[in-house]
CSV table of C-alpha atoms in Angstrom, one decimal:
chain,number,residue,atom,x,y,z
W,1,MET,CA,-55.2,49.9,50.0
W,2,GLY,CA,-54.8,47.9,47.0
W,3,LEU,CA,-51.9,47.9,44.6
W,4,ARG,CA,-52.6,48.5,41.0
W,5,ILE,CA,-50.3,47.4,38.2
W,6,ARG,CA,-50.7,49.2,35.0
W,7,THR,CA,-49.2,48.0,31.8
W,8,ASN,CA,-48.5,50.1,28.8
W,9,VAL,CA,-49.9,47.8,26.1
W,10,SER,CA,-49.0,50.3,23.4
W,11,SER,CA,-45.3,50.3,24.5
W,12,LEU,CA,-45.2,46.4,24.7
W,13,THR,CA,-46.7,46.2,21.2
W,14,ALA,CA,-44.1,48.7,19.8
W,15,GLN,CA,-41.3,46.8,21.5
W,16,ARG,CA,-42.5,43.5,19.9
W,17,PHE,CA,-42.7,45.1,16.5
W,18,LEU,CA,-39.2,46.6,17.0
W,19,SER,CA,-37.8,43.2,17.9
W,20,ASP,CA,-39.4,41.6,14.9
W,21,SER,CA,-38.1,44.4,12.6
W,22,ASN,CA,-34.6,44.0,14.1
W,23,ASN,CA,-34.7,40.2,13.5
W,24,ALA,CA,-35.9,40.8,9.9
W,25,LEU,CA,-33.1,43.3,9.4
W,26,GLN,CA,-30.5,40.9,10.8
W,27,SER,CA,-31.7,38.1,8.5
W,28,SER,CA,-31.7,40.5,5.5
W,29,MET,CA,-28.1,41.6,6.3
W,30,GLU,CA,-27.0,38.0,6.6
W,31,LYS,CA,-28.5,37.2,3.2
W,32,LEU,CA,-27.0,40.3,1.7
W,33,SER,CA,-23.5,39.7,3.1
W,34,SER,CA,-23.4,36.1,2.1
W,35,GLY,CA,-25.0,36.5,-1.3
W,36,TYR,CA,-27.3,33.4,-0.6
W,37,ARG,CA,-31.0,33.4,-0.3
W,38,ILE,CA,-30.8,30.5,2.1
W,39,ASN,CA,-28.2,30.6,4.9
W,40,LYS,CA,-29.5,28.2,7.4
W,41,SER,CA,-32.1,25.5,7.6
W,42,ALA,CA,-34.6,27.8,9.3
W,43,ASP,CA,-34.7,29.9,6.1
W,44,ASP,CA,-35.8,26.9,3.9
W,45,ALA,CA,-34.9,23.4,5.0
W,46,ALA,CA,-35.7,21.7,1.7
W,47,GLY,CA,-34.1,24.5,-0.3
W,48,LEU,CA,-31.0,24.3,1.8
W,49,ALA,CA,-30.6,20.6,1.2
W,50,ILE,CA,-31.0,21.1,-2.6
W,51,SER,CA,-28.6,24.1,-2.5
W,52,GLU,CA,-25.9,22.2,-0.7
W,53,SER,CA,-26.3,19.2,-3.1
W,54,LEU,CA,-25.9,21.6,-6.1
W,55,ARG,CA,-22.9,23.3,-4.5
W,56,GLY,CA,-21.2,19.9,-4.1
W,57,LYS,CA,-21.9,19.1,-7.8
W,58,ILE,CA,-20.5,22.4,-8.9
W,59,ARG,CA,-17.3,21.8,-6.9
W,60,GLY,CA,-17.1,18.3,-8.5
W,61,LEU,CA,-17.6,19.8,-12.0
W,62,ASN,CA,-14.9,22.4,-11.3
W,63,VAL,CA,-12.5,19.6,-10.4
W,64,ALA,CA,-13.6,17.6,-13.5
W,65,GLN,CA,-12.9,20.6,-15.7
W,66,ARG,CA,-9.4,21.0,-14.2
W,67,ASN,CA,-8.8,17.2,-14.8
W,68,ALA,CA,-10.0,17.6,-18.4
W,69,ASN,CA,-7.6,20.6,-18.9
W,70,ASP,CA,-4.8,18.4,-17.5
W,71,ALA,CA,-5.7,15.8,-20.1
W,72,VAL,CA,-5.5,18.4,-22.8
W,73,SER,CA,-2.1,19.4,-21.5
W,74,LEU,CA,-1.0,15.8,-21.6
W,75,VAL,CA,-2.1,15.4,-25.2
W,76,GLN,CA,-0.4,18.7,-26.2
W,77,VAL,CA,2.9,17.6,-24.7
W,78,ALA,CA,2.6,14.2,-26.5
W,79,GLU,CA,1.7,16.0,-29.7
W,80,GLY,CA,4.7,18.3,-29.4
W,81,GLY,CA,7.1,15.4,-28.9
W,82,MET,CA,5.5,13.5,-31.8
W,83,ASN,CA,5.7,16.5,-34.2
W,84,GLU,CA,9.4,16.8,-33.5
W,85,MET,CA,10.0,13.0,-33.9
W,86,THR,CA,8.0,13.0,-37.1
W,87,ASN,CA,10.2,15.8,-38.5
W,88,ILE,CA,13.3,13.8,-37.6
W,89,LEU,CA,11.9,10.6,-39.2
W,90,VAL,CA,11.1,12.6,-42.4
W,91,ARG,CA,14.7,13.9,-42.4
W,92,LEU,CA,16.1,10.4,-41.8
W,93,ARG,CA,14.1,9.2,-44.8
W,94,GLU,CA,15.5,12.1,-46.9
W,95,LEU,CA,19.0,11.2,-45.8
W,96,ALA,CA,18.5,7.5,-46.7
W,97,VAL,CA,17.2,8.4,-50.1
W,98,GLN,CA,20.0,10.9,-50.7
W,99,SER,CA,22.6,8.4,-49.6
W,100,SER,CA,21.3,5.7,-51.8
W,101,THR,CA,22.4,7.3,-55.0
W,102,ASP,CA,25.8,6.6,-56.6
W,103,THR,CA,26.3,10.2,-57.6
W,104,ILE,CA,27.7,11.1,-54.2
W,105,GLY,CA,31.1,10.1,-52.9
W,106,ASP,CA,32.2,8.4,-49.7
W,107,ARG,CA,33.0,11.7,-48.0
W,108,GLU,CA,29.5,13.1,-48.6
W,109,ARG,CA,28.0,9.8,-47.5
W,110,GLY,CA,30.1,10.0,-44.3
W,111,TYR,CA,28.6,13.4,-43.6
W,112,LEU,CA,25.1,12.0,-44.2
W,113,ASN,CA,25.8,9.1,-41.9
W,114,ARG,CA,27.0,11.5,-39.2
W,115,GLU,CA,23.8,13.6,-39.5
W,116,TYR,CA,21.8,10.4,-39.5
W,117,THR,CA,23.4,9.2,-36.3
W,118,GLN,CA,22.9,12.5,-34.6
W,119,LEU,CA,19.2,12.5,-35.6
W,120,VAL,CA,18.8,9.0,-34.3
W,121,ASP,CA,20.3,10.1,-31.0
W,122,GLU,CA,18.0,13.1,-30.9
W,123,LEU,CA,15.0,10.9,-31.6
W,124,ASP,CA,16.0,8.8,-28.6
W,125,ARG,CA,16.6,11.9,-26.5
W,126,ILE,CA,13.1,13.3,-27.3
W,127,GLY,CA,11.5,9.9,-26.6
W,128,ALA,CA,13.3,9.6,-23.2
W,129,SER,CA,12.8,13.1,-22.1
W,130,THR,CA,9.2,14.0,-23.2
W,131,GLU,CA,7.3,13.7,-19.9
W,132,PHE,CA,4.1,14.9,-18.3
W,133,ASN,CA,3.9,15.2,-14.6
W,134,GLY,CA,7.0,13.1,-14.1
W,135,THR,CA,5.8,10.3,-16.4
W,136,ARG,CA,7.9,9.7,-19.6
W,137,ILE,CA,5.3,9.4,-22.3
W,138,PHE,CA,7.4,7.7,-25.0
W,139,ASP,CA,9.8,5.7,-22.9
W,140,PRO,CA,9.5,2.0,-23.6
W,141,ASN,CA,10.7,1.3,-20.0
W,142,ASN,CA,7.8,3.2,-18.5
W,143,GLU,CA,5.6,0.7,-16.7
W,144,GLN,CA,2.5,3.0,-16.8
W,145,SER,CA,0.3,1.9,-19.6
W,146,GLN,CA,-2.3,4.6,-19.5
W,147,PHE,CA,-3.5,7.7,-17.9
W,148,VAL,CA,-7.1,7.7,-16.5
W,149,ILE,CA,-8.6,11.1,-16.3
W,150,GLN,CA,-11.8,11.5,-14.2
W,151,VAL,CA,-14.0,14.1,-15.9
W,152,GLY,CA,-17.2,13.3,-14.0
W,153,THR,CA,-18.5,14.6,-10.7
W,154,ASN,CA,-18.2,11.2,-8.9
W,155,ALA,CA,-14.9,9.4,-8.5
W,156,ASP,CA,-16.6,6.0,-8.3
W,157,THR,CA,-18.0,6.0,-11.8
W,158,THR,CA,-15.9,4.8,-14.7
W,159,VAL,CA,-18.4,6.1,-17.3
W,160,ASP,CA,-17.0,9.6,-16.7
W,161,ALA,CA,-13.4,8.6,-17.1
W,162,ILE,CA,-11.2,9.1,-20.1
W,163,LYS,CA,-8.4,6.6,-20.6
W,164,ILE,CA,-5.4,7.7,-22.6
W,165,GLY,CA,-3.3,4.6,-23.6
W,166,LEU,CA,0.4,4.9,-23.8
W,167,GLU,CA,1.3,1.5,-25.3
W,168,GLY,CA,1.3,2.7,-28.9
W,169,LEU,CA,3.4,5.7,-28.0
W,170,LYS,CA,6.3,3.8,-26.4
W,171,PHE,CA,9.1,3.6,-28.8
W,172,ASN,CA,12.7,4.4,-29.4
W,173,SER,CA,15.2,4.1,-32.3
W,174,GLU,CA,15.6,0.4,-31.8
W,175,SER,CA,11.9,-0.4,-31.9
W,176,LEU,CA,11.8,1.6,-35.2
W,177,GLY,CA,14.7,-0.4,-36.7
W,178,LEU,CA,17.1,2.6,-36.4
W,179,GLY,CA,19.3,1.1,-33.7
W,180,LYS,CA,22.7,2.3,-32.7
W,181,GLY,CA,25.3,1.7,-35.4
W,182,ALA,CA,22.8,1.8,-38.2
W,183,GLU,CA,24.2,3.5,-41.3
W,184,ILE,CA,22.7,4.6,-44.5
W,185,GLY,CA,24.3,3.8,-47.8
W,186,PRO,CA,23.7,2.7,-51.4
């Protein structure tokens, strides 16, 4: 008596289609949950390489944008300090002109000198204390001569770098000819 093995071809075909459907469902769920069309190299190898390259560039641009915003903050801090110092210098000029007339007495001139001295001290204080990220911007003793801000996607390129020089900003009352003990008078 011979043995017969029967196969249910319809059942095997249905199982194969079910397995294919489950694999497609799993792939679709993976794409939906990640939000990406390409999740692994099997989906699209060339597309994955391009996608990863673009993601890297996007991250680099995000950092470059953050660096540019830091540069804007630096300029705003410097501008704020310079505005205050400009106001002080204008007031010092007013005091010098006011003191140069013979129509005021020694007592008034003494008051003007006191205000002048206080303003010079304030000018030095602002110059010494205006800082960005620990660097005193206006301090003549500061050895840092510039800020280099990388605003490109690659750190090795100097084309995408902004250089903000500090040399012209370093001053105090002495460098302006307003040194200690200076007085205004006729």
